[in-house]
Amino acid sequence: MTVRRRTISLALVTTGAALALTACGGGSDNAAASPSSGSASPGTATATATPGSGGSGGAKAGGGSGSASATNASGTAGTNTGGKDATGDSYAYKHLCTAGQLSISAKELDSNPDQYVIAVTNHGKAACGLSSYYPRVDLGSKNGADRSHNIHPLVPSGLGGAPAVPVYAGRTVYAVLDVDPNGAKGSNGGIDEINVLADQRFPNAETHNFPMNEGATVVQHPKLGLYRDSVGDAVSSMRTADINGN
């Protein structure tokens, strides 16, 4: 019996091998794009204060963070930015801010020395959320050991809506405190310090203490507004404060 053998041209084999090698070689044009940083210039009031001994009372629960970059409220920010989603509100709602990725300041408003701008800046690489709509604030004596009698400001009523206040990477949110909203112009009664906790879910150890200007008038019912993206909007929110926030 005669068996026919199929002969493949050497030139054809050589051509096929060359094509295969060309297909296997990867080019740099197909590399994955790096995640968007979403960075922007911080606000005007971003100086960091040293955490103090803590304010009065316990923090209100703010829910779990669901964050892949943080294990507790006072931890530092991680490096997993989650790609382009890390710049949006939905990402911030699911990834609550850690105290370690925020800086906090409180400065007098140039146009009104009785008003203080509380600025919270996110120094992390991704957006994060503050579980409370306004910072926890109380006013007292810097030398006072007992903070149970500190003054707590009024805040706006009718809160509701988004599960958290988004703070984008490199950006700042503001809340304004008015210690003399009615213009009483009296004494401060020994009150010379503002205590600020950026998020009510943070432990008291993350409270920051800021000195008040000398001769400031402090009334029994100062007003505090909600977090806003601009100082002007924060002032407008402060003027609507009408209930006790604690």
CSV table of C-alpha atoms in Angstrom, one decimal:
chain,number,residue,atom,x,y,z
A,1,MET,CA,0.0,0.0,0.0
A,2,THR,CA,1.4,3.4,-1.0
A,3,VAL,CA,1.2,6.2,1.7
A,4,ARG,CA,1.2,9.8,0.5
A,5,ARG,CA,3.0,12.2,2.8
A,6,ARG,CA,1.9,15.9,2.8
A,7,THR,CA,4.9,18.3,2.5
A,8,ILE,CA,4.7,21.8,4.0
A,9,SER,CA,6.8,24.4,2.4
A,10,LEU,CA,9.7,25.6,4.5
A,11,ALA,CA,8.9,29.2,3.5
A,12,LEU,CA,5.4,28.8,4.9
A,13,VAL,CA,6.6,27.5,8.3
A,14,THR,CA,9.1,30.4,8.5
A,15,THR,CA,6.4,33.0,7.8
A,16,GLY,CA,4.0,31.5,10.3
A,17,ALA,CA,6.7,31.5,13.0
A,18,ALA,CA,7.5,35.2,12.4
A,19,LEU,CA,3.8,36.1,12.7
A,20,ALA,CA,3.5,34.3,15.9
A,21,LEU,CA,6.5,36.1,17.4
A,22,THR,CA,5.1,39.4,16.3
A,23,ALA,CA,1.8,38.7,18.0
A,24,CYS,CA,3.5,37.8,21.3
A,25,GLY,CA,5.4,41.1,21.6
A,26,GLY,CA,3.5,43.6,23.8
A,27,GLY,CA,3.7,47.3,23.1
A,28,SER,CA,3.8,50.1,25.7
A,29,ASP,CA,0.7,51.8,24.2
A,30,ASN,CA,-1.6,49.3,25.8
A,31,ALA,CA,-0.5,49.9,29.4
A,32,ALA,CA,-3.3,50.6,31.8
A,33,ALA,CA,-3.9,54.2,32.7
A,34,SER,CA,-3.1,55.3,36.3
A,35,PRO,CA,-6.1,56.2,38.5
A,36,SER,CA,-7.2,59.9,38.4
A,37,SER,CA,-5.9,61.7,41.5
A,38,GLY,CA,-8.8,64.1,41.6
A,39,SER,CA,-6.5,66.6,43.2
A,40,ALA,CA,-7.1,70.3,43.5
A,41,SER,CA,-5.7,73.2,45.4
A,42,PRO,CA,-6.8,73.1,49.1
A,43,GLY,CA,-8.9,75.9,50.6
A,44,THR,CA,-7.5,78.9,52.4
A,45,ALA,CA,-7.7,77.6,55.9
A,46,THR,CA,-5.9,74.3,56.2
A,47,ALA,CA,-3.5,74.6,59.1
A,48,THR,CA,-3.3,71.4,61.2
A,49,ALA,CA,-3.8,71.5,64.9
A,50,THR,CA,-2.5,69.1,67.5
A,51,PRO,CA,-5.3,66.8,68.9
A,52,GLY,CA,-6.3,67.7,72.4
A,53,SER,CA,-7.6,65.9,75.3
A,54,GLY,CA,-11.1,65.4,73.8
A,55,GLY,CA,-14.5,67.0,74.0
A,56,SER,CA,-17.4,66.1,76.2
A,57,GLY,CA,-19.8,63.3,75.6
A,58,GLY,CA,-19.5,60.3,73.3
A,59,ALA,CA,-19.5,60.5,69.5
A,60,LYS,CA,-22.6,59.6,67.6
A,61,ALA,CA,-22.5,56.5,65.5
A,62,GLY,CA,-21.8,57.1,61.8
A,63,GLY,CA,-22.0,53.6,60.4
A,64,GLY,CA,-19.3,51.4,59.0
A,65,SER,CA,-16.8,52.7,56.5
A,66,GLY,CA,-16.7,49.8,54.1
A,67,SER,CA,-13.2,51.1,53.2
A,68,ALA,CA,-10.4,48.9,51.9
A,69,SER,CA,-7.9,51.4,53.1
A,70,ALA,CA,-8.8,52.0,56.7
A,71,THR,CA,-9.4,49.7,59.7
A,72,ASN,CA,-10.6,52.3,62.2
A,73,ALA,CA,-11.7,55.9,62.5
A,74,SER,CA,-8.3,57.1,63.6
A,75,GLY,CA,-6.2,55.2,61.1
A,76,THR,CA,-4.2,56.6,58.3
A,77,ALA,CA,-5.3,56.7,54.7
A,78,GLY,CA,-4.4,53.8,52.5
A,79,THR,CA,-3.1,53.6,48.9
A,80,ASN,CA,-6.0,51.8,47.3
A,81,THR,CA,-7.7,54.6,45.4
A,82,GLY,CA,-10.2,52.5,43.6
A,83,GLY,CA,-9.5,54.0,40.1
A,84,LYS,CA,-11.7,56.7,38.6
A,85,ASP,CA,-14.5,55.8,41.0
A,86,ALA,CA,-12.4,57.2,43.9
A,87,THR,CA,-13.2,60.7,42.7
A,88,GLY,CA,-17.0,60.5,43.0
A,89,ASP,CA,-19.6,60.9,45.6
A,90,SER,CA,-20.7,57.3,45.6
A,91,TYR,CA,-17.1,56.2,46.5
A,92,ALA,CA,-17.0,58.7,49.3
A,93,TYR,CA,-20.3,57.4,50.7
A,94,LYS,CA,-18.8,53.9,51.0
A,95,HIS,CA,-15.4,55.0,52.2
A,96,LEU,CA,-15.6,57.2,55.3
A,97,CYS,CA,-12.7,59.4,56.1
A,98,THR,CA,-10.1,58.4,58.7
A,99,ALA,CA,-8.8,61.0,61.1
A,100,GLY,CA,-5.3,60.4,59.9
A,101,GLN,CA,-6.1,61.6,56.3
A,102,LEU,CA,-7.7,64.9,57.5
A,103,SER,CA,-6.3,68.2,58.7
A,104,ILE,CA,-8.4,70.7,60.7
A,105,SER,CA,-8.2,74.4,61.3
A,106,ALA,CA,-10.4,77.1,62.9
A,107,LYS,CA,-9.7,80.7,62.0
A,108,GLU,CA,-11.5,84.0,62.5
A,109,LEU,CA,-13.4,85.2,59.5
A,110,ASP,CA,-11.8,88.4,58.3
A,111,SER,CA,-15.1,90.2,57.9
A,112,ASN,CA,-16.4,89.2,61.3
A,113,PRO,CA,-14.1,88.3,64.3
A,114,ASP,CA,-17.0,86.6,66.1
A,115,GLN,CA,-17.2,84.0,63.3
A,116,TYR,CA,-14.8,81.2,62.9
A,117,VAL,CA,-14.2,79.1,59.8
A,118,ILE,CA,-13.6,75.4,60.5
A,119,ALA,CA,-11.8,73.9,57.6
A,120,VAL,CA,-11.4,70.1,57.1
A,121,THR,CA,-9.1,69.1,54.3
A,122,ASN,CA,-8.6,65.6,52.8
A,123,HIS,CA,-4.9,64.8,52.3
A,124,GLY,CA,-5.6,61.3,51.1
A,125,LYS,CA,-5.4,60.0,47.5
A,126,ALA,CA,-9.1,59.3,47.2
A,127,ALA,CA,-12.4,60.9,48.1
A,128,CYS,CA,-13.8,60.0,51.5
A,129,GLY,CA,-17.0,60.8,53.4
A,130,LEU,CA,-17.8,62.5,56.7
A,131,SER,CA,-20.6,60.6,58.4
A,132,SER,CA,-21.9,63.7,60.2
A,133,TYR,CA,-23.3,66.8,58.4
A,134,TYR,CA,-21.4,69.2,60.7
A,135,PRO,CA,-18.4,68.9,63.1
A,136,ARG,CA,-18.9,68.3,66.8
A,137,VAL,CA,-18.1,71.6,68.4
A,138,ASP,CA,-18.1,72.9,72.0
A,139,LEU,CA,-16.6,76.0,73.7
A,140,GLY,CA,-14.9,76.1,77.1
A,141,SER,CA,-11.9,77.1,79.1
A,142,LYS,CA,-8.5,75.9,77.9
A,143,ASN,CA,-7.6,75.3,81.5
A,144,GLY,CA,-10.8,73.6,82.5
A,145,ALA,CA,-10.6,70.0,83.5
A,146,ASP,CA,-14.4,69.5,83.5
A,147,ARG,CA,-15.8,69.9,80.1
A,148,SER,CA,-19.3,68.8,81.0
A,149,HIS,CA,-20.5,72.4,81.2
A,150,ASN,CA,-19.0,73.6,77.9
A,151,ILE,CA,-21.3,75.4,75.5
A,152,HIS,CA,-22.7,73.6,72.5
A,153,PRO,CA,-23.9,75.6,69.5
A,154,LEU,CA,-27.2,75.4,67.7
A,155,VAL,CA,-27.3,73.7,64.3
A,156,PRO,CA,-29.7,73.7,61.4
A,157,SER,CA,-32.8,71.4,61.7
A,158,GLY,CA,-34.4,69.2,59.1
A,159,LEU,CA,-31.3,67.3,58.2
A,160,GLY,CA,-31.5,64.4,55.8
A,161,GLY,CA,-30.3,63.3,52.4
A,162,ALA,CA,-26.9,61.9,51.4
A,163,PRO,CA,-25.4,59.3,53.8
A,164,ALA,CA,-22.2,61.3,54.1
A,165,VAL,CA,-20.5,64.6,53.2
A,166,PRO,CA,-18.0,63.9,50.4
A,167,VAL,CA,-14.6,65.4,50.7
A,168,TYR,CA,-12.5,65.0,47.5
A,169,ALA,CA,-8.8,64.3,47.6
A,170,GLY,CA,-6.9,67.5,48.1
A,171,ARG,CA,-10.1,69.5,48.7
A,172,THR,CA,-11.6,71.2,51.8
A,173,VAL,CA,-15.1,71.5,53.3
A,174,TYR,CA,-16.0,74.3,55.6
A,175,ALA,CA,-18.3,74.9,58.6
A,176,VAL,CA,-18.8,78.3,60.2
A,177,LEU,CA,-19.3,79.0,63.9
A,178,ASP,CA,-20.7,82.3,65.2
A,179,VAL,CA,-20.0,82.8,68.9
A,180,ASP,CA,-22.1,86.0,69.1
A,181,PRO,CA,-24.9,85.7,66.4
A,182,ASN,CA,-27.0,88.4,68.0
A,183,GLY,CA,-24.2,91.0,68.4
A,184,ALA,CA,-24.5,91.1,72.2
A,185,LYS,CA,-20.9,92.3,72.6
A,186,GLY,CA,-20.2,91.3,76.2
A,187,SER,CA,-17.6,89.1,77.9
A,188,ASN,CA,-16.7,85.6,77.2
A,189,GLY,CA,-17.3,84.3,80.7
A,190,GLY,CA,-13.9,82.6,80.8
A,191,ILE,CA,-14.5,80.7,77.5
A,192,ASP,CA,-11.4,81.0,75.4
A,193,GLU,CA,-11.2,77.7,73.4
A,194,ILE,CA,-13.0,76.0,70.6
A,195,ASN,CA,-12.9,72.2,70.6
A,196,VAL,CA,-13.6,70.5,67.2
A,197,LEU,CA,-14.1,66.9,66.3
A,198,ALA,CA,-14.4,66.7,62.5
A,199,ASP,CA,-16.6,63.6,62.4
A,200,GLN,CA,-18.8,62.5,65.3
A,201,ARG,CA,-17.8,58.9,64.8
A,202,PHE,CA,-14.2,59.7,65.6
A,203,PRO,CA,-12.9,59.0,69.2
A,204,ASN,CA,-12.7,61.9,71.6
A,205,ALA,CA,-8.9,61.7,71.3
A,206,GLU,CA,-9.1,63.2,67.8
A,207,THR,CA,-10.6,66.4,69.1
A,208,HIS,CA,-8.6,69.5,68.1
A,209,ASN,CA,-8.4,72.6,70.3
A,210,PHE,CA,-8.2,76.1,69.0
A,211,PRO,CA,-7.7,79.4,71.0
A,212,MET,CA,-10.3,82.1,70.6
A,213,ASN,CA,-9.3,85.7,70.0
A,214,GLU,CA,-8.9,87.8,73.2
A,215,GLY,CA,-12.0,89.8,74.1
A,216,ALA,CA,-14.4,87.6,72.1
A,217,THR,CA,-18.0,87.6,73.2
A,218,VAL,CA,-19.5,84.2,73.7
A,219,VAL,CA,-23.3,83.9,74.1
A,220,GLN,CA,-25.2,80.9,75.5
A,221,HIS,CA,-26.4,79.9,72.1
A,222,PRO,CA,-23.8,80.3,69.4
A,223,LYS,CA,-24.6,79.0,65.9
A,224,LEU,CA,-22.9,76.4,63.8
A,225,GLY,CA,-23.6,75.6,60.1
A,226,LEU,CA,-23.3,72.5,58.0
A,227,TYR,CA,-20.3,71.5,56.0
A,228,ARG,CA,-20.2,73.3,52.7
A,229,ASP,CA,-17.8,73.5,49.8
A,230,SER,CA,-17.3,77.3,50.2
A,231,VAL,CA,-17.1,79.7,53.1
A,232,GLY,CA,-20.0,81.8,51.8
A,233,ASP,CA,-22.3,78.8,51.7
A,234,ALA,CA,-21.1,77.8,55.2
A,235,VAL,CA,-22.0,81.2,56.5
A,236,SER,CA,-25.5,81.0,55.0
A,237,SER,CA,-26.0,77.6,56.6
A,238,MET,CA,-24.9,78.9,60.0
A,239,ARG,CA,-27.6,81.5,59.9
A,240,THR,CA,-30.3,78.8,59.8
A,241,ALA,CA,-29.1,77.1,63.0
A,242,ASP,CA,-32.1,76.7,65.3
A,243,ILE,CA,-31.8,73.5,67.3
A,244,ASN,CA,-29.4,72.0,69.8
A,245,GLY,CA,-27.0,69.7,68.0
A,246,ASN,CA,-26.2,67.4,71.0
